XYZ file of C-alpha atoms in Angstrom:
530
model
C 10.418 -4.047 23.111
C 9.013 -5.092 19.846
C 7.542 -2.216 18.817
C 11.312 -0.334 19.623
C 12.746 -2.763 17.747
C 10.872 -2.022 14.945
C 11.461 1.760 14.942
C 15.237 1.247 15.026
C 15.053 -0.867 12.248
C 12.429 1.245 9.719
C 14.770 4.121 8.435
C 12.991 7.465 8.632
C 11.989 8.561 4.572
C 13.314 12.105 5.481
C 16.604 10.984 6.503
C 17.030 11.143 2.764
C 15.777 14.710 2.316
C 18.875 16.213 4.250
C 20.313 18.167 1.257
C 17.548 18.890 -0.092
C 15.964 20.064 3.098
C 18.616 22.310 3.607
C 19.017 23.726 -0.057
C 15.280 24.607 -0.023
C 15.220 26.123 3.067
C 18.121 28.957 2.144
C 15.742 29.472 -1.234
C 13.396 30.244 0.850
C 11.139 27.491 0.130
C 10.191 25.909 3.071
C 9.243 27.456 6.768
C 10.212 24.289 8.941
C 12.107 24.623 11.640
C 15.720 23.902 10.485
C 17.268 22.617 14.031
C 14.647 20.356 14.594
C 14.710 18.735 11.297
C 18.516 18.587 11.699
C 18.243 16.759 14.900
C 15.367 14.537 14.624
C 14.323 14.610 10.881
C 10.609 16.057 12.040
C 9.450 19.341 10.037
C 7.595 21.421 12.243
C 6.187 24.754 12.351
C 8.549 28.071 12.514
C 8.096 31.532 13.385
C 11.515 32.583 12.029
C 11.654 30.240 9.319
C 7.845 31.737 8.000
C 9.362 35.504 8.242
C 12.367 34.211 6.127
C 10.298 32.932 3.725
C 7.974 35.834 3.371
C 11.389 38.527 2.996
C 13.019 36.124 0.138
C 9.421 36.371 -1.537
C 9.519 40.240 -1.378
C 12.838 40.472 -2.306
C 12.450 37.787 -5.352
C 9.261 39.749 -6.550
C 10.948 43.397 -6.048
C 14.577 42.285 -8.197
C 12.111 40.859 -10.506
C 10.546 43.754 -11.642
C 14.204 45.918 -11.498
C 15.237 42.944 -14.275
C 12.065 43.903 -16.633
C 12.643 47.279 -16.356
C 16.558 47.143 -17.311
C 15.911 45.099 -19.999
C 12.626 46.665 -21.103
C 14.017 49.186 -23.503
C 13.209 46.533 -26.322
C 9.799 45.718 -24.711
C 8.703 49.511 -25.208
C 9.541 49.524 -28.996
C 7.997 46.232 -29.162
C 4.366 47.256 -29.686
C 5.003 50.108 -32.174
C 7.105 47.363 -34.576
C 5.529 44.318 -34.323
C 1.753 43.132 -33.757
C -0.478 44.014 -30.767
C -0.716 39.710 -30.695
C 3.328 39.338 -29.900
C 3.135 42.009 -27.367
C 0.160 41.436 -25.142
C 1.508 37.351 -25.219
C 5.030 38.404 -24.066
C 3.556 41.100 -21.359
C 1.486 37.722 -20.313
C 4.131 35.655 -20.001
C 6.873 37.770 -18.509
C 5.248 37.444 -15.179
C 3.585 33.900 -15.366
C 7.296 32.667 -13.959
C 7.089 35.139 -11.391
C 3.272 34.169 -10.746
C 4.327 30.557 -10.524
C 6.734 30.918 -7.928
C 4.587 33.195 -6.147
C 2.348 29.820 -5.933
C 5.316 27.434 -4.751
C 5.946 29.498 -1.854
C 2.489 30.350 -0.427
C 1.246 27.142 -0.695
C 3.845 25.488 1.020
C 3.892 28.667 3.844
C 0.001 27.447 4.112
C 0.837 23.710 4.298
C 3.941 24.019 6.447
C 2.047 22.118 9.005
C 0.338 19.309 7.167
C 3.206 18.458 5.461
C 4.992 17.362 7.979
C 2.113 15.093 8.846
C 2.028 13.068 5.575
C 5.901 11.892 6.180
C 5.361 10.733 10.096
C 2.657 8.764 8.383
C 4.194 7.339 5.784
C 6.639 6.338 8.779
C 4.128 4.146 10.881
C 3.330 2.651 6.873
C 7.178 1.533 7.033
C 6.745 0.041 10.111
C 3.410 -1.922 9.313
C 5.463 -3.453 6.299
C 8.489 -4.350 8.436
C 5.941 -6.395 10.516
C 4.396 -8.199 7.598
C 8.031 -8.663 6.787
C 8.707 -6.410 4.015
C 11.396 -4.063 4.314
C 11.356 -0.408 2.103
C 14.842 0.421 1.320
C 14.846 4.656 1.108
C 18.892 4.554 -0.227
C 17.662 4.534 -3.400
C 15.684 7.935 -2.559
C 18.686 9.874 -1.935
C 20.049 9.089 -4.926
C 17.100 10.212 -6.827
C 17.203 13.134 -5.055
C 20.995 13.766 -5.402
C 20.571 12.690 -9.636
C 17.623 15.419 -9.896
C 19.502 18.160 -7.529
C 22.791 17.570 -10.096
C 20.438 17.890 -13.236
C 18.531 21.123 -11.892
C 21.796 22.638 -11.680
C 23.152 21.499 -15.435
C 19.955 22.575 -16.750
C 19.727 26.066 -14.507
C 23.586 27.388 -15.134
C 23.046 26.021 -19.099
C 20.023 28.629 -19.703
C 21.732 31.085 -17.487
C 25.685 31.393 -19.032
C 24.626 30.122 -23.100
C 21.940 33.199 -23.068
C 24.199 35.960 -21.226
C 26.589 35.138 -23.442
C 25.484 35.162 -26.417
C 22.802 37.405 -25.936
C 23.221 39.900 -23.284
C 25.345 42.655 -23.306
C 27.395 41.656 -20.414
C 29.639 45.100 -20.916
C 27.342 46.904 -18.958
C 26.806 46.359 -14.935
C 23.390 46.308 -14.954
C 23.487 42.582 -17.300
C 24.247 41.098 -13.770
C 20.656 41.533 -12.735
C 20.081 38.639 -15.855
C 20.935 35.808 -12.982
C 17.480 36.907 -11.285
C 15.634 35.557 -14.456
C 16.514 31.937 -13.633
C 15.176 31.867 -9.322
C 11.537 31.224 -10.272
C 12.106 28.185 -12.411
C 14.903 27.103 -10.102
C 12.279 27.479 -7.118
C 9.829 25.649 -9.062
C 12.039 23.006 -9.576
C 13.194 22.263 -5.533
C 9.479 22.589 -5.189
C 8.392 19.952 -7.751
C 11.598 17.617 -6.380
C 9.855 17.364 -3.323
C 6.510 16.250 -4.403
C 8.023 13.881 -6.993
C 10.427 11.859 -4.784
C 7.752 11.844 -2.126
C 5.422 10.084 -4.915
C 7.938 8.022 -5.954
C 8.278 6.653 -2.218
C 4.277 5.826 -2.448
C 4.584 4.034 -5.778
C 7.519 2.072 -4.218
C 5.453 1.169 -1.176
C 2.787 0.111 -3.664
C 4.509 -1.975 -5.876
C 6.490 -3.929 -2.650
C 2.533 -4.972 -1.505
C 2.344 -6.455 -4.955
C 5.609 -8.239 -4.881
C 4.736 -9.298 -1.394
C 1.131 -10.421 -2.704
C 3.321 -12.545 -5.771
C 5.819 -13.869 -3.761
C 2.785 -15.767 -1.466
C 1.265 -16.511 -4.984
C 4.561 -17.928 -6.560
C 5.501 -19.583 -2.862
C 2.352 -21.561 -3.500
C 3.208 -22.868 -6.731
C 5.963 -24.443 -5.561
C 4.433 -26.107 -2.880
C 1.698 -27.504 -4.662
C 4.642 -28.818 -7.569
C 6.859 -30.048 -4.420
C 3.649 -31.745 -3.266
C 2.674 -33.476 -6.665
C 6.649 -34.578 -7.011
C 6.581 -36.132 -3.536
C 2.943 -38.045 -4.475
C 4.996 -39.239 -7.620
C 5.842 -42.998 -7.446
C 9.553 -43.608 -7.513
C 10.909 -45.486 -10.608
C 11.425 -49.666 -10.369
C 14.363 -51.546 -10.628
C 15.515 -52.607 -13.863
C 15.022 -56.720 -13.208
C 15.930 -57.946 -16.326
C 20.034 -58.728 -14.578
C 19.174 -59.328 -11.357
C 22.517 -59.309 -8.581
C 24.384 -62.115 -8.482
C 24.497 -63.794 -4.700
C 26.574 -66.308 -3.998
C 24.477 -69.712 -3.517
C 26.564 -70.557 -0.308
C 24.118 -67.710 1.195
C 21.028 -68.601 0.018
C 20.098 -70.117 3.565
C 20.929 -67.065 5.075
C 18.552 -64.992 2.969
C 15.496 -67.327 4.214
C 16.292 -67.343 7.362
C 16.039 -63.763 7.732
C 13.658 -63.040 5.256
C 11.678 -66.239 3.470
C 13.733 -65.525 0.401
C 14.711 -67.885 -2.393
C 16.937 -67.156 -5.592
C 13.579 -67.579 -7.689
C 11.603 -65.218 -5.948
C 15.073 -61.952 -6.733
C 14.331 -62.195 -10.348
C 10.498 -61.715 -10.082
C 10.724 -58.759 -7.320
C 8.446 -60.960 -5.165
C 8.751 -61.280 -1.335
C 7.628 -64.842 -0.465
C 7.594 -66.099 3.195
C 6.219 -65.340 6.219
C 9.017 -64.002 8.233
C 8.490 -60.862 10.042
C 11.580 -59.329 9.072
C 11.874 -59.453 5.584
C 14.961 -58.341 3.771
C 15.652 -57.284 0.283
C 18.963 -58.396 -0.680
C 20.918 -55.366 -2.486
C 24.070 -55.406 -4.370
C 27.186 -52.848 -3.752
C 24.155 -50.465 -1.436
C 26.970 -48.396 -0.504
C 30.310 -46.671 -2.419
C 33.843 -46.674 -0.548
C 33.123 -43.127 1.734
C 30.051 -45.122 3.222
C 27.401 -43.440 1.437
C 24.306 -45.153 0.002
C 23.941 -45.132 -3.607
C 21.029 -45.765 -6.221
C 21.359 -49.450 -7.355
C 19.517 -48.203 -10.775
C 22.070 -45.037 -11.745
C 24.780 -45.339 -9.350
C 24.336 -42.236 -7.827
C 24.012 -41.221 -4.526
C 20.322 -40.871 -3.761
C 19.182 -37.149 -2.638
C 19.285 -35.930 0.944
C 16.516 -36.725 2.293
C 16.561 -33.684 4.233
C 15.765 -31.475 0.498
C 12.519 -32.268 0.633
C 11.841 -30.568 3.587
C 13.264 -27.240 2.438
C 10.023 -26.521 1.269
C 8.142 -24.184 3.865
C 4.974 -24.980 3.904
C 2.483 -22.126 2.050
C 0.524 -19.793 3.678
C -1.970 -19.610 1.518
C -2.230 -23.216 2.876
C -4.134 -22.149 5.234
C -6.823 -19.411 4.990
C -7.203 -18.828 8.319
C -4.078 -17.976 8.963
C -3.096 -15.737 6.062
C -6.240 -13.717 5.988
C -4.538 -11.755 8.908
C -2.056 -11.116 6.861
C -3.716 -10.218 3.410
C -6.053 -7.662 6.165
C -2.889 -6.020 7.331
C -1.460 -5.195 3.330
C -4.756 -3.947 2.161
C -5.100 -2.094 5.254
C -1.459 -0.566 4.453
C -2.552 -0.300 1.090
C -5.663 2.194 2.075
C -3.716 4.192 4.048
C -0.911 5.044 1.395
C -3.898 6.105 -0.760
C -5.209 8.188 1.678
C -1.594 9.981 1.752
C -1.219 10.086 -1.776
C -4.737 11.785 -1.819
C -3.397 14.402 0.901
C -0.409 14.990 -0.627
C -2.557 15.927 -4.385
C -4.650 18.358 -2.193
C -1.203 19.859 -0.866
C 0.257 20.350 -4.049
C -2.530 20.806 -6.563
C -2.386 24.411 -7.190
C 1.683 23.995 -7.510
C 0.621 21.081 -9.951
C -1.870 23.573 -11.832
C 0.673 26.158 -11.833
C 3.125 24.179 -13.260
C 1.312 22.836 -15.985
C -0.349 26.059 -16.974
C 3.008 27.052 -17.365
C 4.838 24.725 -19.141
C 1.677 24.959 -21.780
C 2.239 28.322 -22.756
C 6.066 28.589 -22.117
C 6.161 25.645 -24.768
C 4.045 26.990 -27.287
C 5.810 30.728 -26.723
C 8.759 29.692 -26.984
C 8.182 27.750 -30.251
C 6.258 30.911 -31.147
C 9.046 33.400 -30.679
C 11.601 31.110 -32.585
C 9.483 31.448 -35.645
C 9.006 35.379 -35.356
C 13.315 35.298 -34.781
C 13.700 32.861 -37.829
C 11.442 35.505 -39.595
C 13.345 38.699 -38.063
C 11.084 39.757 -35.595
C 11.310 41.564 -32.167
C 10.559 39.569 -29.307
C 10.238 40.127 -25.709
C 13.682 40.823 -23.707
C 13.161 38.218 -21.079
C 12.637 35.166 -23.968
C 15.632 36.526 -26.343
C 16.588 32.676 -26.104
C 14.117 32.302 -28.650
C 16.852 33.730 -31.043
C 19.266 30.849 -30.464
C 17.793 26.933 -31.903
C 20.414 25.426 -29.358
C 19.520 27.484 -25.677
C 15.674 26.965 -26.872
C 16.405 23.404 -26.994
C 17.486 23.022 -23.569
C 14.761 25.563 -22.396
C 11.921 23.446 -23.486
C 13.573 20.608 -22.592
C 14.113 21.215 -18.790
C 10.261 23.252 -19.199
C 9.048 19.626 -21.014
C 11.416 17.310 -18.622
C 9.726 18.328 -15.124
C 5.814 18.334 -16.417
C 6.268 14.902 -18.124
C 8.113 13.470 -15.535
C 5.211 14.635 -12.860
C 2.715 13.704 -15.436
C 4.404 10.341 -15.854
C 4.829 9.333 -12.354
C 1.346 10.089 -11.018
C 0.249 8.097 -13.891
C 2.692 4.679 -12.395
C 1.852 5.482 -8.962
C -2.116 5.230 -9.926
C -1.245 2.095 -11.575
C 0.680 0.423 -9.170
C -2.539 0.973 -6.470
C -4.736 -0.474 -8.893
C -2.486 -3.558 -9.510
C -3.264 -4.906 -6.168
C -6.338 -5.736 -6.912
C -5.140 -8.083 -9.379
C -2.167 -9.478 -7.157
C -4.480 -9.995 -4.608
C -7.141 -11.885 -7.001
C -3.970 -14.242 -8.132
C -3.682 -15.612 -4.445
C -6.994 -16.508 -4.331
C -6.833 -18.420 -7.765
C -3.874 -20.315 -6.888
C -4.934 -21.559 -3.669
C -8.214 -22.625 -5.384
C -10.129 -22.559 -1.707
C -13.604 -21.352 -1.207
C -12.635 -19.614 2.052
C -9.993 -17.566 0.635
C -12.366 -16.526 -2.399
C -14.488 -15.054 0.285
C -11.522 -13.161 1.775
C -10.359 -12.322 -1.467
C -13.378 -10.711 -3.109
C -14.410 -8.928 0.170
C -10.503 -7.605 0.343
C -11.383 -6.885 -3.215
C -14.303 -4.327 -2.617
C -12.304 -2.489 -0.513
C -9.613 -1.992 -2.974
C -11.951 -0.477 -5.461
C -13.143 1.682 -3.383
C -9.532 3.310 -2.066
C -7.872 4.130 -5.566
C -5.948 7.261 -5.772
C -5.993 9.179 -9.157
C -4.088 12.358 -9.070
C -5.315 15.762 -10.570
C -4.397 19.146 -10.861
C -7.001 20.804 -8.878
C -10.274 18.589 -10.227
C -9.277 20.064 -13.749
C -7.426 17.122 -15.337
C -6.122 13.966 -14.450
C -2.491 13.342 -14.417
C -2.371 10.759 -16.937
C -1.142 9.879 -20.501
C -4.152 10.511 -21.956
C -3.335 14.201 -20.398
C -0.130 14.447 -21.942
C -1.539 13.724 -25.350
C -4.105 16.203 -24.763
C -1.562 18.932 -23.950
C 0.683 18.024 -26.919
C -2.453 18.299 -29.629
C -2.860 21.223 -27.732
C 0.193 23.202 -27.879
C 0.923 22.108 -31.728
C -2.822 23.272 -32.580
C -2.391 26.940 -30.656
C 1.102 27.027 -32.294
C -0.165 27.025 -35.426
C -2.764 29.415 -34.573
C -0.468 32.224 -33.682
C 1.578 31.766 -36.295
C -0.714 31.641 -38.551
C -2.332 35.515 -36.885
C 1.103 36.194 -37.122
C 1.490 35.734 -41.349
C -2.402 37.766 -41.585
C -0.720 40.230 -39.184
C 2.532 41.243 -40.964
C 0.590 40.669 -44.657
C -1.945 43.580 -43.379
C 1.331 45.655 -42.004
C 2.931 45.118 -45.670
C -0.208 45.930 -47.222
C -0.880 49.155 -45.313
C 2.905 49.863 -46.295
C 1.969 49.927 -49.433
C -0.848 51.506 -49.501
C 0.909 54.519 -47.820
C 3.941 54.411 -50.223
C 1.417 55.101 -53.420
C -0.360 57.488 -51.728
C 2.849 59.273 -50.826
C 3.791 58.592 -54.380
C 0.427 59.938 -55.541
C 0.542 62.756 -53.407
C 4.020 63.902 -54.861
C 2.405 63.115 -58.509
C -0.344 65.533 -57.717
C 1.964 68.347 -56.595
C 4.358 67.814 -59.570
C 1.245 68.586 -62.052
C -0.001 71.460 -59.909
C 3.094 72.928 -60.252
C 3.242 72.590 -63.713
C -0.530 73.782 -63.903
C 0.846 76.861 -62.130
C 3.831 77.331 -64.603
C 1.414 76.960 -67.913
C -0.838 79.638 -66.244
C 1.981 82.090 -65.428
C 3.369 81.853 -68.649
C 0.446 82.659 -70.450
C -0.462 85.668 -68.168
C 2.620 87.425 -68.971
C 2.444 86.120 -72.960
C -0.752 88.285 -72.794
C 0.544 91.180 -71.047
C 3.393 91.698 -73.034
C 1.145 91.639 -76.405
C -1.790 93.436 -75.040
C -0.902 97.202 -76.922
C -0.747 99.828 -74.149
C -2.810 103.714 -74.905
């Protein structure tokens, strides 16, 4: 019944993914089954759904190539005007988008059946944490998911409508075929949702161990100051004006107690009695409630000080179960966060490689517009500063953001460690060192670092990399591209004086000719004839 219990209570993670499931699977993105997903939020192998994925690849590849032909006329003078550099680049990178979603889509038709294995586990995580009495709230998933759906959209239709209309010729019937330039980034980008909301769910998972780790650490605090409070002695009565009694009572008060008058003012108890009683003025106000003779104010209820639960770092015994059971959890969300990095590393690499070189063509292609250049038809956004703004942007937005993410996930696994080593310092017991530091070893030897296929770490250090990167290479090409059009100019040149010398040449022969002619018939006519 427990166990029940605690399934109705963990909410499924892909209860979230509804819209996006369903969004992804008419792209043609994913091969799940769509009923049972619908029905019971499991993704599972699909015969249909794999056939439907492999006809919207054909048909994405074959429209494609029908867009770069109808817009290649400007490709084919491309070469003959400009530099061999500017057209072998934009050949290059007219299919790398179509070679990126190419990626996307086989290597989720190859992983359509692990994938549904890394988010039952990440389930049975949930439900270890409910037990250890932390409970992962997934609402805030579906908003992420909702926020990035509504952005990919903004971003998608913002490229699409500022470039056909301002630079497509959208009087002819065949500019329609423009709206197949924006499916492989927009495939990308449902593909690249997926693996970043699903490593957002890890880091979440990661960072409520930590808070659970420094809530036991910051419970114990409080303990030990309630503790050192209680040990505190209370404060004495001010004797210096004792309570006036009247003396018609003083028998009384040794009677019951062996008091006398003298011994009030010295806050001595003489006598021998065995009930001895204090005598103490005005104990309790008008309602019946005690009061502090000192301040006057009610004292506190006693039953405060036992509002303090006691720690459990109290006792080591009992919370090493507990501390086993997170770091357990702990292992096993690294070993999905390492899964899901083998699932999507050659997206990852994909991805990346791309957003490199779209960056640094892009920037490329502005400059050879800014300097009147012909460019490639399928990055004639280059022309406009405003729509390559937004391109590089949304190209920038989704590699950062992955790059930035993996980086805070990684982080928030290695921060354990740390939250872990607090507990043992506060509790300051040699027991719960030993726990501690052999906890500790198995921590360091479960960290999850994400890569893009063993090539590079997904890191900051990464993303400074890439930006030296792209700024160096930019300046490289544009700098080929100044030698490029100064040899062009020069060769110019160099043909303009020889056409001029060649037209000098033939002007003198011709006068050469003339002088000769002349002097021919001067001769003639003088020579005498007989």
């Amino acid at each position: 019944m427990a166990q029940t219990e605690d399934t109705d209570t963990v909410q499924p993670l892909l209860q979230q993914f509804q819209q996006l499931f369903f969004i992804s699977k008419i792209a043609g993105i994913l091969p799940q089954d769509l009923e049972k997903f619908r029905s019971r939020n499991l993704m599972e192998k699909s015969r249909n759904g794999m056939l439907y994925m492999l006809g919207t690849l054909i048909l994405y590849v074959l429209l494609y190539n029908i867009l770069i032909y109808s817009f290649g006329e400007e490709d084919r003078t491309l070469k003959a005007s400009q530099s061999t550099l500017t057209f072998v680049i934009g050949l290059f990178l007219t299919y790398i988008g179509l070679i990126m979603m190419a990626t996307d889509q086989l290597t989720a038709l190859r992983n359509q059946g692990r994938i549904g294995e890394i988010y039952e586990r990440i389930r049975l995580v949930d439900e270890r944490l409910y037990k250890e009495k932390c409970v992962m709230d997934n609402s805030t998933i579906g908003r992420r998911i909702r926020i990035m759906l509504v952005m990919t959209v903004i971003f998608e239709l913002s490229i699409l409508l500022a470039t056909y209309l301002k630079l497509v010729d959208y009087s002819q019937w065949m500019s329609l075929l423009w709206v197949v330039s924006a499916i492989p980034t927009f495939i990308n980008t449902l593909d690249k949702i997926w693996f970043a909301v699903s490593l957002y769910a890890l880091k979440e998972r990661f960072e409520a161990i930590n808070a659970t780790l420094e809530e036991l650490v910051a419970t114990h605090e409080k303990y030990k100051l309630w503790l050192q409070g209680d040990q505190e002695t209370p404060p004495q009565l001010d004797s210096s004006q004792p309570p006036q009694y009247d003396s018609n009572l003083e028998y009384l008060y040794k009677e019951l107690g062996g008091l006398d008058m003298g011994s009030i003012g010295r806050n001595s108890v003489s006598g021998s009695g065995k009930n001895k009683v204090a005598p103490v003025a005005h104990s309790m106000n008008s309602f019946g409630e005690q009061i502090d003779a000192a301040t006057g104010k009610p004292p506190p209820n006693p039953l405060a000080s036992n509002m303090v639960h006691e720690s459990e770092l109290g006792n080591a015994a009992k919370v090493e179960d507990k501390l086993n059971n997170l770091c357990q959890v702990h292992d096993e969300i690294c070993e999905i966060g390492k899964a899901m990095n083998e699932l999507w590393s050659y997206p990852i690499l994909s991805l990346m490689a791309y957003g490199f070189l779209i960056f640094t063509a892009q920037l490329y292609f502005l400059y050879c517009a800014t300097q009147f250049q012909s460019i490639p038809s399928l990055f004639r956004s280059a022309k406009n500063p405003f729509i390559t703004v937004i391109v590089l942007s949304y190209t920038s937005g989704k590699c950062v953001y992955l790059i930035y993410l993996s980086w805070k996930t990684s982080q928030a696994s290695k921060r354990t460690g740390i939250s872990l080593h607090k507990c043992g310092v506060v509790a300051d017991d040699n027991l719960l060192y030993e726990i501690v530091n052999h906890l500790s070893l198995k921590l360091l030897n479960h960290s999850v670092d994400f890569s893009a296929c063993g090539f590079f770490t997904l890191d900051m250090e990464t993303l400074y990399g890439v930006s030296g990167g792209i700024t160096s290479y930019l300046i490289i090409l544009i700098q080929f591209n100044l030698a490029a059009q100064q040899a062009k100019e020069a060769i110019q040149t160099f043909n303009s004086l020889n056409d001029t010398a060649g037209l000098v040449g033939a002007a003198t022969d011709m006068d050469n000719g003339s002088s000769t002619l002349h002097d021919l018939v001067t001769t003639t006519m003088l020579t005498p004839t007989g």
